[in-house]
Amino acid sequence: ENELNQQLNSKRNELTQKYLAELKVSTNEYDLEIVNLQLDLYAYDARVYIDDAQRAAAMAEKAKKEERLKELLAKRKPSDFDVDSIKAKVQAELAPMQQKGQEELNQYAASLQKELAEKRDSMVQQQAQAIIANNNLPVAQDWNDTWAKKLSDKEAEVSALHEAILEDVRMRVTIIAEEQHLDLVIIDDGGNIKGLDITDAVKASYRVQ
């Protein structure tokens, strides 16, 4: 950020001298310094500050330059050149340079923020692992894997029990059908079919052990 501001100031001084020479007017001893001070003060508002300390230092510099500008304006005699016109020309030429520098600063800030976030995440992870180790707590992934296996085993157990119950019912239905000389047994009939209902007989077979 400081390097960018130095480059902008150097280029600003170069352009200011260039446009002053093109005006072909006699300038007194204060004109160049006045223009430079005005441009410097204008540039403070466009600067990018990394933190409050840097901004405070810059504002202190700005205050000193404002006092110096007041002194020079009080001493300066009227001249023929237009300071505002020069300032506008200089700023127009500096705009691309300033924009490019701003983009580079933004990229650097984003990169720095990403790096800090990665370090923070790594530190948090290390602290979490230390707490787990010191308190003999299960590792989150291991705990998840263990419970996932337990749930899977329980689902398999329930499924096997369900199949065993169905098989037992089928066996009892087969025995009852043979005893009652039935050739066909329909389960969960939703149609309008007349036949012998052996549901109660199946239930009764469970009561007789």
PDB file of C-alpha atoms in Angstrom:
ATOM      1  CA  GLU A   1       0.000   0.000   0.000  1.00  0.00           C
ATOM      2  CA  ASN A   2       2.824   2.406   0.873  1.00  0.00           C
ATOM      3  CA  GLU A   3       4.661   1.483  -2.322  1.00  0.00           C
ATOM      4  CA  LEU A   4       1.549   2.207  -4.381  1.00  0.00           C
ATOM      5  CA  ASN A   5       1.066   5.592  -2.731  1.00  0.00           C
ATOM      6  CA  GLN A   6       4.728   6.468  -3.346  1.00  0.00           C
ATOM      7  CA  GLN A   7       4.386   5.558  -7.019  1.00  0.00           C
ATOM      8  CA  LEU A   8       1.236   7.652  -7.315  1.00  0.00           C
ATOM      9  CA  ASN A   9       2.888  10.634  -5.628  1.00  0.00           C
ATOM     10  CA  SER A  10       5.942  10.378  -7.880  1.00  0.00           C
ATOM     11  CA  LYS A  11       3.796  10.180 -11.008  1.00  0.00           C
ATOM     12  CA  ARG A  12       1.604  13.022  -9.748  1.00  0.00           C
ATOM     13  CA  ASN A  13       4.628  15.300  -9.309  1.00  0.00           C
ATOM     14  CA  GLU A  14       5.905  14.368 -12.763  1.00  0.00           C
ATOM     15  CA  LEU A  15       2.578  15.170 -14.421  1.00  0.00           C
ATOM     16  CA  THR A  16       2.170  18.383 -12.455  1.00  0.00           C
ATOM     17  CA  GLN A  17       5.506  19.713 -13.654  1.00  0.00           C
ATOM     18  CA  LYS A  18       4.638  18.656 -17.197  1.00  0.00           C
ATOM     19  CA  TYR A  19       1.350  20.585 -17.244  1.00  0.00           C
ATOM     20  CA  LEU A  20       2.868  23.598 -15.527  1.00  0.00           C
ATOM     21  CA  ALA A  21       5.491  23.777 -18.277  1.00  0.00           C
ATOM     22  CA  GLU A  22       2.786  23.568 -20.946  1.00  0.00           C
ATOM     23  CA  LEU A  23       0.960  26.569 -19.508  1.00  0.00           C
ATOM     24  CA  LYS A  24       3.873  28.825 -20.528  1.00  0.00           C
ATOM     25  CA  VAL A  25       3.241  31.284 -17.745  1.00  0.00           C
ATOM     26  CA  SER A  26       5.581  32.658 -15.154  1.00  0.00           C
ATOM     27  CA  THR A  27       4.967  30.975 -11.834  1.00  0.00           C
ATOM     28  CA  ASN A  28       6.140  32.324  -8.561  1.00  0.00           C
ATOM     29  CA  GLU A  29       8.145  30.315  -6.070  1.00  0.00           C
ATOM     30  CA  TYR A  30       5.061  28.919  -4.323  1.00  0.00           C
ATOM     31  CA  ASP A  31       2.976  27.708  -7.270  1.00  0.00           C
ATOM     32  CA  LEU A  32       4.471  24.237  -7.730  1.00  0.00           C
ATOM     33  CA  GLU A  33       4.403  23.448  -4.035  1.00  0.00           C
ATOM     34  CA  ILE A  34       0.807  24.666  -3.773  1.00  0.00           C
ATOM     35  CA  VAL A  35      -0.312  22.454  -6.635  1.00  0.00           C
ATOM     36  CA  ASN A  36       1.536  19.459  -5.209  1.00  0.00           C
ATOM     37  CA  LEU A  37       0.016  20.018  -1.789  1.00  0.00           C
ATOM     38  CA  GLN A  38      -3.484  20.288  -3.233  1.00  0.00           C
ATOM     39  CA  LEU A  39      -2.995  17.101  -5.213  1.00  0.00           C
ATOM     40  CA  ASP A  40      -1.532  15.334  -2.180  1.00  0.00           C
ATOM     41  CA  LEU A  41      -4.497  16.339  -0.044  1.00  0.00           C
ATOM     42  CA  TYR A  42      -6.881  15.129  -2.713  1.00  0.00           C
ATOM     43  CA  ALA A  43      -5.043  11.802  -2.849  1.00  0.00           C
ATOM     44  CA  TYR A  44      -5.467  11.155   0.884  1.00  0.00           C
ATOM     45  CA  ASP A  45      -9.186  10.564   0.347  1.00  0.00           C
ATOM     46  CA  ALA A  46      -8.487   7.941  -2.326  1.00  0.00           C
ATOM     47  CA  ARG A  47      -5.920   6.007  -0.331  1.00  0.00           C
ATOM     48  CA  VAL A  48      -6.478   2.504   0.988  1.00  0.00           C
ATOM     49  CA  TYR A  49      -5.526   1.987   4.623  1.00  0.00           C
ATOM     50  CA  ILE A  50      -4.725  -1.410   6.076  1.00  0.00           C
ATOM     51  CA  ASP A  51      -5.624  -0.498   9.665  1.00  0.00           C
ATOM     52  CA  ASP A  52      -6.694   2.391  11.910  1.00  0.00           C
ATOM     53  CA  ALA A  53      -3.117   3.153  12.955  1.00  0.00           C
ATOM     54  CA  GLN A  54      -2.055   3.748   9.366  1.00  0.00           C
ATOM     55  CA  ARG A  55      -5.137   5.904   8.748  1.00  0.00           C
ATOM     56  CA  ALA A  56      -4.406   7.989  11.866  1.00  0.00           C
ATOM     57  CA  ALA A  57      -0.802   8.556  10.764  1.00  0.00           C
ATOM     58  CA  ALA A  58      -1.982   9.590   7.303  1.00  0.00           C
ATOM     59  CA  MET A  59      -4.543  12.014   8.746  1.00  0.00           C
ATOM     60  CA  ALA A  60      -1.794  13.593  10.861  1.00  0.00           C
ATOM     61  CA  GLU A  61       0.309  14.111   7.721  1.00  0.00           C
ATOM     62  CA  LYS A  62      -2.726  15.533   5.955  1.00  0.00           C
ATOM     63  CA  ALA A  63      -3.303  18.059   8.742  1.00  0.00           C
ATOM     64  CA  LYS A  64       0.301  19.293   8.491  1.00  0.00           C
ATOM     65  CA  LYS A  65       0.019  19.688   4.723  1.00  0.00           C
ATOM     66  CA  GLU A  66      -3.247  21.584   5.103  1.00  0.00           C
ATOM     67  CA  GLU A  67      -1.527  24.030   7.457  1.00  0.00           C
ATOM     68  CA  ARG A  68       1.365  24.426   5.007  1.00  0.00           C
ATOM     69  CA  LEU A  69      -1.068  25.036   2.150  1.00  0.00           C
ATOM     70  CA  LYS A  70      -2.801  27.783   4.115  1.00  0.00           C
ATOM     71  CA  GLU A  71       0.537  29.489   4.708  1.00  0.00           C
ATOM     72  CA  LEU A  72       1.497  29.323   1.027  1.00  0.00           C
ATOM     73  CA  LEU A  73      -1.879  30.544  -0.199  1.00  0.00           C
ATOM     74  CA  ALA A  74      -1.547  33.523   2.117  1.00  0.00           C
ATOM     75  CA  LYS A  75       1.868  34.363   0.612  1.00  0.00           C
ATOM     76  CA  ARG A  76       1.079  33.508  -3.021  1.00  0.00           C
ATOM     77  CA  LYS A  77       0.238  36.232  -5.457  1.00  0.00           C
ATOM     78  CA  PRO A  78      -2.474  35.630  -8.048  1.00  0.00           C
ATOM     79  CA  SER A  79      -1.274  33.666 -11.084  1.00  0.00           C
ATOM     80  CA  ASP A  80      -2.745  32.913 -14.476  1.00  0.00           C
ATOM     81  CA  PHE A  81      -2.868  29.110 -14.363  1.00  0.00           C
ATOM     82  CA  ASP A  82      -5.846  27.098 -13.222  1.00  0.00           C
ATOM     83  CA  VAL A  83      -4.963  24.722 -10.407  1.00  0.00           C
ATOM     84  CA  ASP A  84      -8.252  22.849 -10.673  1.00  0.00           C
ATOM     85  CA  SER A  85      -7.680  22.191 -14.364  1.00  0.00           C
ATOM     86  CA  ILE A  86      -4.227  20.755 -13.712  1.00  0.00           C
ATOM     87  CA  LYS A  87      -5.566  18.652 -10.853  1.00  0.00           C
ATOM     88  CA  ALA A  88      -8.275  17.195 -13.108  1.00  0.00           C
ATOM     89  CA  LYS A  89      -5.771  16.334 -15.857  1.00  0.00           C
ATOM     90  CA  VAL A  90      -3.347  14.737 -13.422  1.00  0.00           C
ATOM     91  CA  GLN A  91      -6.078  12.713 -11.756  1.00  0.00           C
ATOM     92  CA  ALA A  92      -7.380  11.510 -15.134  1.00  0.00           C
ATOM     93  CA  GLU A  93      -3.945  10.146 -16.047  1.00  0.00           C
ATOM     94  CA  LEU A  94      -3.410   8.627 -12.616  1.00  0.00           C
ATOM     95  CA  ALA A  95      -6.807   6.881 -12.556  1.00  0.00           C
ATOM     96  CA  PRO A  96      -5.731   3.730 -14.507  1.00  0.00           C
ATOM     97  CA  MET A  97      -2.601   3.396 -12.380  1.00  0.00           C
ATOM     98  CA  GLN A  98      -4.602   3.868  -9.209  1.00  0.00           C
ATOM     99  CA  GLN A  99      -7.241   1.345 -10.325  1.00  0.00           C
ATOM    100  CA  LYS A 100      -4.607  -1.259 -11.157  1.00  0.00           C
ATOM    101  CA  GLY A 101      -2.914  -0.710  -7.813  1.00  0.00           C
ATOM    102  CA  GLN A 102      -6.249  -0.990  -6.017  1.00  0.00           C
ATOM    103  CA  GLU A 103      -6.970  -4.297  -7.746  1.00  0.00           C
ATOM    104  CA  GLU A 104      -3.558  -5.629  -6.733  1.00  0.00           C
ATOM    105  CA  LEU A 105      -4.153  -4.518  -3.149  1.00  0.00           C
ATOM    106  CA  ASN A 106      -7.566  -6.215  -3.139  1.00  0.00           C
ATOM    107  CA  GLN A 107      -6.033  -9.439  -4.439  1.00  0.00           C
ATOM    108  CA  TYR A 108      -3.318  -9.282  -1.796  1.00  0.00           C
ATOM    109  CA  ALA A 109      -5.873  -8.606   0.943  1.00  0.00           C
ATOM    110  CA  ALA A 110      -8.019 -11.534  -0.230  1.00  0.00           C
ATOM    111  CA  SER A 111      -4.974 -13.810  -0.330  1.00  0.00           C
ATOM    112  CA  LEU A 112      -3.926 -12.691   3.144  1.00  0.00           C
ATOM    113  CA  GLN A 113      -7.427 -13.203   4.493  1.00  0.00           C
ATOM    114  CA  LYS A 114      -7.550 -16.711   3.022  1.00  0.00           C
ATOM    115  CA  GLU A 115      -4.172 -17.557   4.532  1.00  0.00           C
ATOM    116  CA  LEU A 116      -5.255 -16.284   7.945  1.00  0.00           C
ATOM    117  CA  ALA A 117      -8.506 -18.257   7.725  1.00  0.00           C
ATOM    118  CA  GLU A 118      -6.592 -21.440   6.897  1.00  0.00           C
ATOM    119  CA  LYS A 119      -4.238 -20.864   9.834  1.00  0.00           C
ATOM    120  CA  ARG A 120      -7.205 -20.204  12.116  1.00  0.00           C
ATOM    121  CA  ASP A 121      -8.985 -23.386  10.986  1.00  0.00           C
ATOM    122  CA  SER A 122      -5.800 -25.382  11.464  1.00  0.00           C
ATOM    123  CA  MET A 123      -5.327 -23.937  14.953  1.00  0.00           C
ATOM    124  CA  VAL A 124      -8.938 -24.702  15.911  1.00  0.00           C
ATOM    125  CA  GLN A 125      -8.573 -28.255  14.642  1.00  0.00           C
ATOM    126  CA  GLN A 126      -5.353 -28.742  16.604  1.00  0.00           C
ATOM    127  CA  GLN A 127      -6.979 -27.393  19.759  1.00  0.00           C
ATOM    128  CA  ALA A 128      -9.980 -29.678  19.285  1.00  0.00           C
ATOM    129  CA  GLN A 129      -7.707 -32.682  18.825  1.00  0.00           C
ATOM    130  CA  ALA A 130      -5.769 -31.712  21.955  1.00  0.00           C
ATOM    131  CA  ILE A 131      -8.992 -31.473  23.987  1.00  0.00           C
ATOM    132  CA  ILE A 132     -10.116 -34.861  22.671  1.00  0.00           C
ATOM    133  CA  ALA A 133      -6.763 -36.416  23.523  1.00  0.00           C
ATOM    134  CA  ASN A 134      -6.507 -34.826  26.987  1.00  0.00           C
ATOM    135  CA  ASN A 135     -10.043 -35.795  27.976  1.00  0.00           C
ATOM    136  CA  ASN A 136      -9.986 -39.229  26.350  1.00  0.00           C
ATOM    137  CA  LEU A 137     -12.910 -38.285  24.103  1.00  0.00           C
ATOM    138  CA  PRO A 138     -13.763 -40.252  20.956  1.00  0.00           C
ATOM    139  CA  VAL A 139     -12.636 -38.802  17.645  1.00  0.00           C
ATOM    140  CA  ALA A 140     -15.677 -37.414  15.827  1.00  0.00           C
ATOM    141  CA  GLN A 141     -15.164 -39.463  12.667  1.00  0.00           C
ATOM    142  CA  ASP A 142     -14.509 -42.656  14.620  1.00  0.00           C
ATOM    143  CA  TRP A 143     -17.610 -42.007  16.718  1.00  0.00           C
ATOM    144  CA  ASN A 144     -19.707 -41.473  13.596  1.00  0.00           C
ATOM    145  CA  ASP A 145     -18.333 -44.620  11.980  1.00  0.00           C
ATOM    146  CA  THR A 146     -19.021 -46.674  15.126  1.00  0.00           C
ATOM    147  CA  TRP A 147     -22.613 -45.537  15.393  1.00  0.00           C
ATOM    148  CA  ALA A 148     -23.166 -45.929  11.666  1.00  0.00           C
ATOM    149  CA  LYS A 149     -22.065 -49.581  11.995  1.00  0.00           C
ATOM    150  CA  LYS A 150     -24.290 -50.096  15.044  1.00  0.00           C
ATOM    151  CA  LEU A 151     -27.289 -48.696  13.171  1.00  0.00           C
ATOM    152  CA  SER A 152     -26.498 -50.838  10.148  1.00  0.00           C
ATOM    153  CA  ASP A 153     -26.209 -53.954  12.331  1.00  0.00           C
ATOM    154  CA  LYS A 154     -29.498 -53.147  14.081  1.00  0.00           C
ATOM    155  CA  GLU A 155     -31.257 -52.636  10.729  1.00  0.00           C
ATOM    156  CA  ALA A 156     -29.946 -56.008   9.558  1.00  0.00           C
ATOM    157  CA  GLU A 157     -31.127 -57.616  12.806  1.00  0.00           C
ATOM    158  CA  VAL A 158     -34.632 -56.134  12.453  1.00  0.00           C
ATOM    159  CA  SER A 159     -34.784 -57.202   8.804  1.00  0.00           C
ATOM    160  CA  ALA A 160     -33.761 -60.767   9.707  1.00  0.00           C
ATOM    161  CA  LEU A 161     -36.353 -60.886  12.504  1.00  0.00           C
ATOM    162  CA  HIS A 162     -39.025 -59.645  10.109  1.00  0.00           C
ATOM    163  CA  GLU A 163     -38.165 -62.356   7.603  1.00  0.00           C
ATOM    164  CA  ALA A 164     -38.194 -64.981  10.365  1.00  0.00           C
ATOM    165  CA  ILE A 165     -41.677 -63.894  11.466  1.00  0.00           C
ATOM    166  CA  LEU A 166     -42.974 -64.010   7.887  1.00  0.00           C
ATOM    167  CA  GLU A 167     -41.494 -67.463   7.387  1.00  0.00           C
ATOM    168  CA  ASP A 168     -43.115 -68.668  10.615  1.00  0.00           C
ATOM    169  CA  VAL A 169     -46.491 -67.311   9.497  1.00  0.00           C
ATOM    170  CA  ARG A 170     -46.124 -68.991   6.095  1.00  0.00           C
ATOM    171  CA  MET A 171     -45.344 -72.308   7.775  1.00  0.00           C
ATOM    172  CA  ARG A 172     -48.407 -72.077  10.062  1.00  0.00           C
ATOM    173  CA  VAL A 173     -50.634 -71.094   7.125  1.00  0.00           C
ATOM    174  CA  THR A 174     -49.356 -74.098   5.183  1.00  0.00           C
ATOM    175  CA  ILE A 175     -50.148 -76.472   8.055  1.00  0.00           C
ATOM    176  CA  ILE A 176     -53.640 -75.019   8.582  1.00  0.00           C
ATOM    177  CA  ALA A 177     -54.346 -75.129   4.829  1.00  0.00           C
ATOM    178  CA  GLU A 178     -53.399 -78.808   4.716  1.00  0.00           C
ATOM    179  CA  GLU A 179     -55.551 -79.573   7.771  1.00  0.00           C
ATOM    180  CA  GLN A 180     -58.569 -77.833   6.198  1.00  0.00           C
ATOM    181  CA  HIS A 181     -57.862 -79.281   2.721  1.00  0.00           C
ATOM    182  CA  LEU A 182     -57.357 -75.863   1.104  1.00  0.00           C
ATOM    183  CA  ASP A 183     -55.615 -75.715  -2.279  1.00  0.00           C
ATOM    184  CA  LEU A 184     -55.062 -71.913  -2.327  1.00  0.00           C
ATOM    185  CA  VAL A 185     -54.476 -69.310   0.368  1.00  0.00           C
ATOM    186  CA  ILE A 186     -54.754 -65.608  -0.479  1.00  0.00           C
ATOM    187  CA  ILE A 187     -52.978 -63.104   1.761  1.00  0.00           C
ATOM    188  CA  ASP A 188     -54.112 -59.463   2.100  1.00  0.00           C
ATOM    189  CA  ASP A 189     -56.971 -59.798  -0.366  1.00  0.00           C
ATOM    190  CA  GLY A 190     -58.452 -56.498  -1.430  1.00  0.00           C
ATOM    191  CA  GLY A 191     -60.944 -57.898  -3.945  1.00  0.00           C
ATOM    192  CA  ASN A 192     -64.427 -59.326  -3.641  1.00  0.00           C
ATOM    193  CA  ILE A 193     -63.485 -62.991  -3.458  1.00  0.00           C
ATOM    194  CA  LYS A 194     -65.509 -65.386  -1.360  1.00  0.00           C
ATOM    195  CA  GLY A 195     -63.623 -68.032   0.565  1.00  0.00           C
ATOM    196  CA  LEU A 196     -62.734 -69.413   3.963  1.00  0.00           C
ATOM    197  CA  ASP A 197     -61.038 -66.936   6.321  1.00  0.00           C
ATOM    198  CA  ILE A 198     -58.320 -68.718   8.293  1.00  0.00           C
ATOM    199  CA  THR A 199     -56.985 -65.607  10.061  1.00  0.00           C
ATOM    200  CA  ASP A 200     -58.409 -66.663  13.419  1.00  0.00           C
ATOM    201  CA  ALA A 201     -56.935 -70.121  12.980  1.00  0.00           C
ATOM    202  CA  VAL A 202     -53.479 -68.627  12.414  1.00  0.00           C
ATOM    203  CA  LYS A 203     -53.837 -66.451  15.518  1.00  0.00           C
ATOM    204  CA  ALA A 204     -55.018 -69.431  17.545  1.00  0.00           C
ATOM    205  CA  SER A 205     -51.935 -71.406  16.504  1.00  0.00           C
ATOM    206  CA  TYR A 206     -49.772 -68.896  18.394  1.00  0.00           C
ATOM    207  CA  ARG A 207     -51.802 -69.329  21.559  1.00  0.00           C
ATOM    208  CA  VAL A 208     -51.402 -73.081  21.481  1.00  0.00           C
ATOM    209  CA  GLN A 209     -47.740 -73.774  22.274  1.00  0.00           C
TER     210      GLN A 209
END
